[in-house]
XYZ file of C-alpha atoms in Angstrom:
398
model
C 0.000 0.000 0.000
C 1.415 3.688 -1.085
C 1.317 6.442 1.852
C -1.771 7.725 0.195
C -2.978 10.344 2.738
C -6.714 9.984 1.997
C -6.685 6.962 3.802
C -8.014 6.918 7.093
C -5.499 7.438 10.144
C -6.358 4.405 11.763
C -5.742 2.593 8.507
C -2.898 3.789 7.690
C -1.323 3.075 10.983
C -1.576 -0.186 10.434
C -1.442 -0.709 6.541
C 1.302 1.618 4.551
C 3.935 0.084 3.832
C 3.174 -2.966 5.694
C 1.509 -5.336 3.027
C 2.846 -9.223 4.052
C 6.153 -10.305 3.826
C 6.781 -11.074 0.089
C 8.892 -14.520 0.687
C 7.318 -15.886 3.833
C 3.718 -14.095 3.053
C 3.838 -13.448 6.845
C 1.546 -10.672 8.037
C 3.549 -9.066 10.529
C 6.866 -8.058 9.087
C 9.630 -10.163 10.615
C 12.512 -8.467 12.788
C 15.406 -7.908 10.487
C 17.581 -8.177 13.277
C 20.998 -8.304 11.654
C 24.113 -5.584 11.442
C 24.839 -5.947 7.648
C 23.194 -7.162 4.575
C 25.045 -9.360 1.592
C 25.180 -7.659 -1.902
C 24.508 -9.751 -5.013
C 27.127 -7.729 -6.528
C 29.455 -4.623 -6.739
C 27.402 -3.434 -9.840
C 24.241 -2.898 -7.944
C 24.127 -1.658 -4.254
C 21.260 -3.460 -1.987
C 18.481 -1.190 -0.602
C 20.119 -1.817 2.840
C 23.675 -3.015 3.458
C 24.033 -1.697 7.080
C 22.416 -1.322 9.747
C 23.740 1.787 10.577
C 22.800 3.205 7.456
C 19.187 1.594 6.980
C 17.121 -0.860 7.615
C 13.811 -2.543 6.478
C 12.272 -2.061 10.280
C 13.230 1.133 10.036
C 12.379 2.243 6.187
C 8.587 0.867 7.173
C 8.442 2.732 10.602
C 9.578 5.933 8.347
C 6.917 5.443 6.269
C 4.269 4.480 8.578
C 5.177 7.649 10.231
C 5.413 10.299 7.558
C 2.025 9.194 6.556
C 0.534 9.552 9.746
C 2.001 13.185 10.214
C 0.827 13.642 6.275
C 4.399 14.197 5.488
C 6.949 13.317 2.839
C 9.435 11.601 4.673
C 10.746 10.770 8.362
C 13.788 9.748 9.739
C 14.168 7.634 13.148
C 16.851 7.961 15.589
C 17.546 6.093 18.617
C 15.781 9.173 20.955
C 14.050 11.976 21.024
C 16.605 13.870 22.076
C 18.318 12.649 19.327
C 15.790 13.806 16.736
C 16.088 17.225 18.244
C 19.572 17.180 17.778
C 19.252 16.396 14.289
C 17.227 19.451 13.921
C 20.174 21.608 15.509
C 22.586 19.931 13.150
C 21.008 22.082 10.333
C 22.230 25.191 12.135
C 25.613 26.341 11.430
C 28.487 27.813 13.727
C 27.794 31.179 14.336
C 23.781 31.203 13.799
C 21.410 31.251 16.013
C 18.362 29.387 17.347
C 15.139 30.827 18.985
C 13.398 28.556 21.976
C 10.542 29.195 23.216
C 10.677 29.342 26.618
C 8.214 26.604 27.825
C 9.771 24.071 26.871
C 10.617 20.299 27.816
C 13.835 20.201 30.517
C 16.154 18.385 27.925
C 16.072 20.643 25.189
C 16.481 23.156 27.667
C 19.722 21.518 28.962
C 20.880 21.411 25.314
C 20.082 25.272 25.093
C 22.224 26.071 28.097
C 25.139 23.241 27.891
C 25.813 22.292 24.293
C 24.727 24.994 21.919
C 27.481 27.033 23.400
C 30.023 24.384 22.899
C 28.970 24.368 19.124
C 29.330 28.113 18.546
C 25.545 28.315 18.004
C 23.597 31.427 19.784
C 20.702 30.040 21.393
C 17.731 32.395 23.393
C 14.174 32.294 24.598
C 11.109 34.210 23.204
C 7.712 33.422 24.761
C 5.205 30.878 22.676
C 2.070 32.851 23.564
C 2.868 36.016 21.428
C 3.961 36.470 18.169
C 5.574 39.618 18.898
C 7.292 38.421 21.529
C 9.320 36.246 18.455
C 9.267 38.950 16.175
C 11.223 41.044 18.553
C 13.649 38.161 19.539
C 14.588 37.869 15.750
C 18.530 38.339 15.386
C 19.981 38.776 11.977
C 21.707 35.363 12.398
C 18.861 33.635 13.408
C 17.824 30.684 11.656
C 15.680 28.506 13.561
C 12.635 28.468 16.023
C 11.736 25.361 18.136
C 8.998 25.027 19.887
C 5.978 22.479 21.276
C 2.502 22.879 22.366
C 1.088 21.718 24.459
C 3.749 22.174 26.469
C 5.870 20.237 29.282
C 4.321 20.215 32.192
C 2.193 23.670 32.024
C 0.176 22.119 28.811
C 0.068 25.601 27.757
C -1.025 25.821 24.100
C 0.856 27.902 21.519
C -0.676 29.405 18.434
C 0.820 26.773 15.283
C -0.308 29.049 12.905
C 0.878 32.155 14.128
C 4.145 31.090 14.562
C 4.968 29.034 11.812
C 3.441 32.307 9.514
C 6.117 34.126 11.032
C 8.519 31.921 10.534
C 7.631 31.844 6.724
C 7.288 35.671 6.630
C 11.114 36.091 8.553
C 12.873 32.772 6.614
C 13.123 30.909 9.348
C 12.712 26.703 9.537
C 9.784 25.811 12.209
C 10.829 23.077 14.283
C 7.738 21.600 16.859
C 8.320 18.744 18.938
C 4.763 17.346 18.660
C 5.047 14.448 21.738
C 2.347 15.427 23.959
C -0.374 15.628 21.049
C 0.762 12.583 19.289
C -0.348 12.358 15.455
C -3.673 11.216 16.006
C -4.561 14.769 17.645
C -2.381 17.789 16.113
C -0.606 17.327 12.485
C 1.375 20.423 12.621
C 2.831 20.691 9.230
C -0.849 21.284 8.154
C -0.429 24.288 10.087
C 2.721 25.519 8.855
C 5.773 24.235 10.386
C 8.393 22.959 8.516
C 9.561 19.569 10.931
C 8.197 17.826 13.523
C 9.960 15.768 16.263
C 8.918 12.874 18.246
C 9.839 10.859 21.054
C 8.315 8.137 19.472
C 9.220 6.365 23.652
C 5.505 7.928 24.484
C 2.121 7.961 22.585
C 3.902 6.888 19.772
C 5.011 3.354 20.708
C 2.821 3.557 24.015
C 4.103 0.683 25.777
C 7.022 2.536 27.442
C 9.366 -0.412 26.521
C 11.744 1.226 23.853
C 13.312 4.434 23.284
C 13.086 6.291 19.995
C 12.677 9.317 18.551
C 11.123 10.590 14.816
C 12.238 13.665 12.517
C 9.610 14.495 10.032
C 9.283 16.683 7.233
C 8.515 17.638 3.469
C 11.854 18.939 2.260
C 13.552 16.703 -0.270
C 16.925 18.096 0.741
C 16.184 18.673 4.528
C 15.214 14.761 4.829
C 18.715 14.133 3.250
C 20.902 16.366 5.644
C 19.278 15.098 8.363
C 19.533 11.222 7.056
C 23.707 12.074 6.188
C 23.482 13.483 9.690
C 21.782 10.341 11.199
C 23.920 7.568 9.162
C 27.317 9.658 10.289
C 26.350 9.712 13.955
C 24.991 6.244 14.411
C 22.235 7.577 16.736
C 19.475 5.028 15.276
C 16.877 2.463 16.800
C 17.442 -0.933 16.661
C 15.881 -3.192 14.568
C 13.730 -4.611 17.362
C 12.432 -1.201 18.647
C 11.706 0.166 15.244
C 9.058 -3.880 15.354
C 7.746 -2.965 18.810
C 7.524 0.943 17.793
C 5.435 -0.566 14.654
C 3.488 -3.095 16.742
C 2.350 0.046 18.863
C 1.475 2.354 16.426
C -1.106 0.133 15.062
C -3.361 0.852 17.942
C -2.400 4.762 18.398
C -5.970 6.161 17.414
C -7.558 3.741 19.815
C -5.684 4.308 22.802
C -5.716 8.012 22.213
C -9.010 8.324 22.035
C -9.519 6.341 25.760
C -6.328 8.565 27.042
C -7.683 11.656 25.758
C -11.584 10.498 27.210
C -10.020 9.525 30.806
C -7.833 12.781 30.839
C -11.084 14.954 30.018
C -12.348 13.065 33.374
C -9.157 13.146 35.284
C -9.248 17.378 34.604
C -13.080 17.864 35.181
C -12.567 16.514 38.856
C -9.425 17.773 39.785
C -10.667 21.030 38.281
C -14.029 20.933 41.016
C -11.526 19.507 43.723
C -10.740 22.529 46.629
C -7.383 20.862 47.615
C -6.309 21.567 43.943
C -5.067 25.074 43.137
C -5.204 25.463 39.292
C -5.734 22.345 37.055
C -4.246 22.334 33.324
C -6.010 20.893 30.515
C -6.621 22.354 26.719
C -9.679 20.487 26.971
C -11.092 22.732 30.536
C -12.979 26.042 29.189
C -10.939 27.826 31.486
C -7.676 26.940 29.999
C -6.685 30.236 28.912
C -6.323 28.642 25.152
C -8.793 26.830 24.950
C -9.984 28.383 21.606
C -7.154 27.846 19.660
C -6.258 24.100 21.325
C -9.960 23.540 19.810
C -8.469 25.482 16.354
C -5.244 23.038 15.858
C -6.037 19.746 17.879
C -8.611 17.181 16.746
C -9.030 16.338 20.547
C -7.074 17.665 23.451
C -4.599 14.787 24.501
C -3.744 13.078 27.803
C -1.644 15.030 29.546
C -2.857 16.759 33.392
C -1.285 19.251 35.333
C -2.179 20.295 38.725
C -1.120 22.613 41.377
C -1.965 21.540 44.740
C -3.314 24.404 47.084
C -1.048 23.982 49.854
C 2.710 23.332 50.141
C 5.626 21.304 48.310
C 5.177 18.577 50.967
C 1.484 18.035 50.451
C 2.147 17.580 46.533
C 4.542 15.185 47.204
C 2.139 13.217 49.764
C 0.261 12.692 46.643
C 2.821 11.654 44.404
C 4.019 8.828 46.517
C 0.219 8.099 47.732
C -0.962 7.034 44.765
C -1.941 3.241 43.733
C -2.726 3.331 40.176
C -1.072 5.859 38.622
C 2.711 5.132 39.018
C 5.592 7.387 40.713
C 7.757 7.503 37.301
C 9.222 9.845 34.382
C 7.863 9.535 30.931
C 4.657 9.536 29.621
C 2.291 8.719 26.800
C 2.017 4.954 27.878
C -0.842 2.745 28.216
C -0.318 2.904 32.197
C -1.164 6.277 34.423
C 2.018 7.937 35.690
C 2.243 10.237 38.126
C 5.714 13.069 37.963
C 7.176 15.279 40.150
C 8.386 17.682 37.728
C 10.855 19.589 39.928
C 12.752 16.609 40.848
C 12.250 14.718 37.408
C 11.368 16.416 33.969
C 12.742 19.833 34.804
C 14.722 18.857 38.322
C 18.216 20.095 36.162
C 17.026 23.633 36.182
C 17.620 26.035 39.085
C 14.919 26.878 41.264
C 14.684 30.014 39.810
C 14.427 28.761 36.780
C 11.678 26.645 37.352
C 9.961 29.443 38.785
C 10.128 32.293 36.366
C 8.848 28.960 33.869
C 5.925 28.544 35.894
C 7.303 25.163 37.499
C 6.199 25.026 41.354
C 6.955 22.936 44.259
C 3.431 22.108 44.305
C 3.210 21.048 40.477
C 2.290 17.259 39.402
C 1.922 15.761 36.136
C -0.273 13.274 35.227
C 0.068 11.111 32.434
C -3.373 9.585 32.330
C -3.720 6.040 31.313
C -6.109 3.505 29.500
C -7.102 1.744 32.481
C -10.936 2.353 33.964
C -11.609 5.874 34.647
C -13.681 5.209 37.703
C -10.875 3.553 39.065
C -8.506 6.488 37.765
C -10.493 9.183 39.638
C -10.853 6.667 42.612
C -6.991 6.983 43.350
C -6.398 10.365 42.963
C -9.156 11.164 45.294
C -7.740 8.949 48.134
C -4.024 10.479 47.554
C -5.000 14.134 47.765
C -7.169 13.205 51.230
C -4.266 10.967 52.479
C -1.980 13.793 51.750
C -3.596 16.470 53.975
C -2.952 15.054 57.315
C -6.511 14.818 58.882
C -8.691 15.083 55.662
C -11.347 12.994 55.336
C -12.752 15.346 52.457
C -13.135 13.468 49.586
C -14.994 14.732 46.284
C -14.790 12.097 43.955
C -17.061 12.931 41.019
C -19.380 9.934 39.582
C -18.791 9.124 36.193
């Protein structure tokens, strides 16, 4: 099957590029698991002779992916941290990057440790206004990265807006796209000019493997970045490209349970008076709500709370918990329950964390598939077991 894009998403996750094996006429394509491939000759090169290089897990997890973001071509790498590095490979020495300043902790720590090493000017402009970017324009500037929603404030940034300016000022659009996943926000419909995964969450959902996706349209973009890729070695194996595959086949039907129990998760942590400020595209009272409904096809299954009290009582909670799981990462079929000061953004400086918004009293929920009764069950028990002395409970019948 060609990555024809009139398919349906649910289709396509499970059919392009993916017709049964040709000698074995298996229907599940079998794990390729080897370093190097033989040639039949020096007159014709194979269509994979190493590993390194390429290989057939990979080539149909590029395709299955490209298709789903309704894109020309992908490239996997062995992180998402490495996909975001491919996108800084396209800068030069002596250019400079724009970052928005919500942003995830990593590419953060890139901003602030490596990026200097590599003679690349790096600084912050904020998501939410398109001034704000138009301002922080340098005459070397090259690049803006960004991602919405974002990590762990799930604050939404305007796609459009930004990529427009982009287009209007030259500049390549970068959006790490993790928290919405494919199934909910295509962004190069909008505008942008790549995408990045870490295909570890949503993506794979099973939060056994760690990967990572660059996607775009450019002909000659996709080549840097595969040169860049093939030079570094910083690729999936063989056997997490098969699992990553295995996953995405049931991406549309685990978002759509993730993105229903998150809607239910929000609603009752949002009615909840030991909870501060709740953060969810999906709540009316998000402040962007209107353009999260503009740009996302549903609103994804990411929480964020603050608790009304202190730093202790949030942590009461995080360790109270049954279901949802102490843990970093996200986007898996289980409910996980982070500590962002100590785990997504814990390399930043208190200060830092604070000017971004990032409390002592801030938890992020990753909100599972299992039963939403029992989902809103746990969290209810936490927050009273984490007020010494509560017996207030408001759990919220579904």
């Amino acid at each position: 099957m060609t990555n024809n894009r009139y398919v349906k998403f649910t289709t396509r996750a499970i059919r392009v590029a993916q017709d049964p094996d040709k000698e074995a006429n298996a229907v599940i394509q079998p794990i390729f698991q080897s370093a190097t491939f033989a040639w039949n000759s020096l007159d014709e090169m194979p269509a994979h002779d190493y590993t390194r290089v390429s290989n057939p897990n990979r080539s149909t997890l590029e395709a299955v992916l490209a298709s789903l973001e309704n894109a020309n071509h992908a490239v996997c790498f062995g992180s998402g941290m490495a996909a975001v590095m491919a996108a800084f490979s396209l800068v030069k020495c002596g250019e400079h990057i724009l970052m928005a300043s919500d942003i995830y902790g990593g590419t953060q720590r890139v901003k602030d440790k490596l990026l200097p090493t590599m003679a690349i000017e790096a600084s912050e402009f904020d998501g939410h206004s398109v001034a704000s970017l138009e301002a922080a324009i340098q005459p070397n500037t090259k690049m803006v990265i960004f991602e919405t929603p974002t990590n762990p404030n799930l604050s939404v940034m305007d796609i459009r807006a930004i990529a427009n300016c982009c287009k209007k000022n030259g500049l390549r659009c970068v959006i790490d796209n993790t928290f919405a996943s494919p199934y909910v926000q295509n962004p190069l419909d909008l505008g942008c000019d790549i995408v990045i995964h870490s295909t570890t969450k949503y993506i794979s959902g099973h939060s056994d493997i760690i990967g990572g996706a660059f996607i775009c349209n450019d002909p000659d973009i996709q080549y840097r970045v595969f040169e860049y890729s093939k030079t570094v070695g910083a690729v999936p194996s063989p056997f997490d490209c098969w699992l990553t595959l295995r996953g995405v086949k049931t991406l549309a039907l685990r978002m759509e349970r993730h993105c229903h129990n998150a809607a239910l998760v929000a609603n009752y942590l949002a009615q909840n008076p030991r909870v501060k400020t709740t953060y969810y595209p999906g709540l009316t009272s998000h402040p962007e709500h209107a353009i999260a409904k503009s740009q996302m096809s549903a609103f994804g299954g990411m929480v964020s709370l603050e608790v009304d009290g202190e730093a202790i009582h949030a942590k009461r909670i995080a360790e109270a918990t049954r279901i949802f799981m102490l843990a970093e990462s996200l986007g898996g079929v289980e409910s996980i329950i982070g500590y962002p000061t100590l785990m997504s953004h814990g390399a930043m400086t208190e200060a830092e964390r604070q000017a971004k918004g990032i409390r002592p009293t801030h938890l992020r929920l990753s909100v599972g598939i299992e039963d939403s009764e029992d989902l809103l069950e746990d969290l209810d028990q936490a927050i009273a077991r984490a007020f010494i002395g509560s017996t207030e409970r408001v759990l919220v019948t579904v």
